[in-house]
């Protein structure tokens, strides 16, 4: 009887932990992942939004950080003048969630890092939750002729550094990637390169507990 009781209590604890909203997960985020915002900063942001106030706080470095969107499943925040966070709580099954966290820096152009965490903020293998990350080639339209191919080749020699911005949707679980390297190039070359690129960001959907690219 006691053994059964412990099993039931343990199950309730697991379900409760996984049922945490993004608000609770944000506050419980470990300081090792939040070097700019203290736990008090994060708790204040949640309280401000609950009171329908601007969620601006003075961070560890005496600068301003602001949470601009916060729901049960999604968070968006401007951490510094040149960095931002996006987080989304994603369902793996009926009782388990993972957190997708995107850190984007703007220096000199927007570039992102995508990570996945458990609801206990343990880092998880990226390959387990996204089929593959896009590479520069994925953003280009296949060349139609030799002259065009040569033109693309010459332009891409000037874009030897790859910058890709990732973004989570505020409305659903989708994830998108934008090739920002042209913004790093001089304006003329950047505009020329864009002529050979896909017009829309690459879109990924959350399907069966993993991000897969939409065809």
Coordinates of C-alpha atoms in Angstrom, one line a residue:
X1 CA 0.0 0.0 0.0
X2 CA 2.8 2.4 0.9
X3 CA 4.7 1.5 -2.3
X4 CA 1.6 2.3 -4.3
X5 CA 1.1 5.6 -2.5
X6 CA 4.8 6.6 -3.2
X7 CA 4.3 5.7 -6.9
X8 CA 1.1 7.9 -7.1
X9 CA 2.8 10.8 -5.3
X10 CA 5.8 10.5 -7.6
X11 CA 3.6 10.5 -10.7
X12 CA 1.8 13.6 -9.5
X13 CA 5.1 15.4 -8.9
X14 CA 6.3 14.6 -12.4
X15 CA 3.1 15.7 -14.1
X16 CA 3.0 18.9 -12.0
X17 CA 6.7 19.7 -12.9
X18 CA 6.0 19.3 -16.6
X19 CA 2.8 21.3 -16.3
X20 CA 4.7 24.5 -15.3
X21 CA 3.8 27.4 -17.5
X22 CA 6.4 29.6 -19.2
X23 CA 6.0 32.1 -16.5
X24 CA 7.1 29.6 -13.9
X25 CA 9.8 28.2 -16.0
X26 CA 11.3 31.6 -16.7
X27 CA 11.5 32.4 -13.0
X28 CA 13.0 29.0 -12.2
X29 CA 15.7 29.4 -14.9
X30 CA 19.1 28.8 -13.4
X31 CA 21.5 31.8 -13.1
X32 CA 24.0 29.9 -15.3
X33 CA 21.7 30.4 -18.2
X34 CA 20.6 33.9 -17.2
X35 CA 23.8 35.9 -16.6
X36 CA 22.2 39.2 -17.2
X37 CA 18.8 38.8 -15.4
X38 CA 18.7 37.8 -11.7
X39 CA 15.9 35.6 -10.3
X40 CA 14.4 38.7 -8.8
X41 CA 14.5 40.4 -12.2
X42 CA 12.7 37.5 -13.8
X43 CA 10.1 37.4 -11.0
X44 CA 9.5 41.1 -11.3
X45 CA 8.9 40.9 -15.0
X46 CA 6.3 38.2 -14.5
X47 CA 4.6 40.4 -11.8
X48 CA 4.7 43.5 -14.0
X49 CA 3.0 41.7 -16.9
X50 CA 0.4 40.2 -14.6
X51 CA -0.4 43.8 -13.5
X52 CA -0.5 44.9 -17.1
X53 CA 2.6 47.1 -16.7
X54 CA 5.8 47.4 -18.8
X55 CA 8.1 44.5 -17.8
X56 CA 11.3 46.6 -17.7
X57 CA 13.9 45.9 -15.0
X58 CA 17.4 47.0 -14.2
X59 CA 19.6 44.0 -14.8
X60 CA 22.9 42.9 -13.2
X61 CA 24.9 45.3 -15.3
X62 CA 22.7 48.3 -14.4
X63 CA 21.2 48.4 -17.9
X64 CA 17.5 47.9 -18.9
X65 CA 16.1 44.5 -19.9
X66 CA 12.4 44.0 -20.9
X67 CA 10.1 41.1 -21.4
X68 CA 7.8 42.2 -24.3
X69 CA 5.6 39.1 -24.6
X70 CA 4.8 36.4 -22.0
X71 CA 2.1 33.8 -22.1
X72 CA 1.7 30.3 -20.7
X73 CA 3.8 28.9 -23.6
X74 CA 5.8 31.7 -25.1
X75 CA 8.3 34.4 -24.0
X76 CA 10.1 37.2 -25.9
X77 CA 12.6 39.5 -24.2
X78 CA 15.1 42.2 -25.1
X79 CA 18.0 41.3 -22.8
X80 CA 20.5 43.9 -23.9
X81 CA 20.7 46.5 -26.7
X82 CA 22.1 43.8 -29.0
X83 CA 20.7 40.5 -27.7
X84 CA 17.2 39.0 -27.3
X85 CA 15.6 35.7 -26.1
X86 CA 12.7 33.7 -27.4
X87 CA 11.3 30.7 -25.5
X88 CA 8.5 28.3 -26.2
X89 CA 7.2 25.4 -24.1
X90 CA 6.6 22.5 -26.5
X91 CA 4.6 19.3 -25.9
X92 CA 6.4 16.0 -26.4
X93 CA 3.5 13.9 -25.3
X94 CA 0.4 14.4 -23.0
X95 CA 2.5 14.9 -19.9
X96 CA 6.0 16.0 -21.0
X97 CA 7.2 19.3 -22.4
X98 CA 10.6 20.7 -23.6
X99 CA 11.7 24.3 -23.8
X100 CA 13.0 25.7 -27.1
X101 CA 15.2 28.7 -26.3
X102 CA 16.6 31.0 -29.0
X103 CA 19.3 33.6 -28.2
X104 CA 19.8 36.1 -30.9
X105 CA 22.7 38.6 -31.0
X106 CA 22.9 41.6 -33.4
X107 CA 26.6 42.2 -34.0
X108 CA 27.0 43.1 -36.8
X109 CA 23.8 41.4 -38.0
X110 CA 21.3 39.1 -36.4
X111 CA 22.6 35.6 -35.7
X112 CA 20.9 33.0 -33.5
X113 CA 21.6 30.0 -31.3
X114 CA 18.9 27.4 -30.8
X115 CA 18.9 25.1 -27.7
X116 CA 16.5 22.7 -26.1
X117 CA 16.0 22.1 -22.4
X118 CA 13.9 19.9 -20.1
X119 CA 11.5 21.7 -17.7
X120 CA 14.2 21.2 -15.1
X121 CA 16.5 23.2 -17.4
X122 CA 18.7 20.3 -18.3
X123 CA 20.2 20.8 -21.8
X124 CA 19.0 18.3 -24.3
X125 CA 20.6 17.0 -27.5
X126 CA 19.5 19.3 -30.4
X127 CA 19.4 16.4 -32.8
X128 CA 16.6 14.8 -30.7
X129 CA 14.3 17.8 -31.3
X130 CA 15.1 19.1 -34.8
X131 CA 15.7 17.0 -37.8
X132 CA 18.5 19.3 -39.1
X133 CA 19.5 22.9 -39.0
X134 CA 19.5 24.9 -42.3
X135 CA 22.8 25.7 -44.0
X136 CA 23.5 28.6 -46.4
X137 CA 22.7 26.5 -49.5
X138 CA 19.2 25.9 -48.3
X139 CA 18.3 29.6 -48.7
X140 CA 19.2 29.8 -52.4
X141 CA 17.1 29.0 -55.5
X142 CA 18.7 26.5 -57.9
X143 CA 20.4 28.4 -60.7
X144 CA 18.7 28.2 -64.1
X145 CA 21.8 28.6 -66.3
X146 CA 25.6 28.7 -66.3
X147 CA 25.8 32.5 -66.3
X148 CA 23.5 32.8 -63.3
X149 CA 25.4 30.1 -61.5
X150 CA 28.7 31.9 -62.1
X151 CA 27.2 35.1 -60.8
X152 CA 26.0 33.4 -57.6
X153 CA 29.3 31.7 -57.1
X154 CA 31.2 35.1 -57.3
X155 CA 28.8 36.8 -54.9
X156 CA 28.9 33.9 -52.4
X157 CA 32.7 34.2 -52.3
X158 CA 32.1 37.6 -50.7
X159 CA 29.7 36.0 -48.1
X160 CA 32.1 33.6 -46.6
X161 CA 30.6 34.1 -43.1
X162 CA 27.2 32.6 -42.6
X163 CA 24.7 34.4 -40.3
X164 CA 21.2 32.8 -39.7
X165 CA 18.5 34.3 -37.6
X166 CA 16.0 31.9 -35.9
X167 CA 12.6 32.9 -34.7
X168 CA 9.7 31.3 -32.9
X169 CA 6.1 32.2 -33.8
X170 CA 4.2 34.1 -31.1
X171 CA 0.9 32.4 -32.2
X172 CA 1.9 28.8 -32.7
X173 CA 4.7 26.2 -32.4
X174 CA 6.4 27.0 -35.7
X175 CA 10.0 27.9 -36.1
X176 CA 11.6 29.9 -38.9
X177 CA 15.1 30.6 -40.1
X178 CA 16.3 33.7 -42.1
X179 CA 19.6 34.0 -43.9
X180 CA 21.0 37.4 -42.7
X181 CA 24.4 37.2 -44.3
X182 CA 23.5 39.7 -47.1
X183 CA 23.0 42.4 -44.5
X184 CA 26.6 41.9 -43.5
X185 CA 27.9 42.5 -47.0
X186 CA 28.1 45.9 -48.7
X187 CA 24.7 47.1 -49.8
X188 CA 25.2 46.5 -53.6
X189 CA 26.5 43.0 -53.3
X190 CA 23.9 42.1 -50.6
X191 CA 21.0 43.2 -52.8
X192 CA 22.4 41.3 -55.8
X193 CA 22.7 38.1 -53.6
X194 CA 19.1 38.4 -52.5
X195 CA 17.9 38.1 -56.1
X196 CA 19.0 34.5 -56.0
X197 CA 17.6 33.7 -52.6
X198 CA 14.2 32.3 -51.5
X199 CA 11.9 35.2 -50.6
X200 CA 10.4 33.7 -47.5
X201 CA 12.2 32.3 -44.4
X202 CA 12.6 28.5 -44.1
X203 CA 9.7 27.2 -42.0
X204 CA 9.7 24.3 -39.6
X205 CA 6.8 22.7 -37.8
X206 CA 6.6 20.9 -34.5
X207 CA 5.5 17.4 -35.3
X208 CA 5.5 14.3 -33.1
X209 CA 7.9 15.9 -30.6
X210 CA 10.4 17.3 -33.2
X211 CA 10.9 20.2 -35.5
X212 CA 10.7 19.1 -39.2
X213 CA 11.1 21.3 -42.2
X214 CA 8.0 22.2 -44.2
X215 CA 8.2 21.2 -47.8

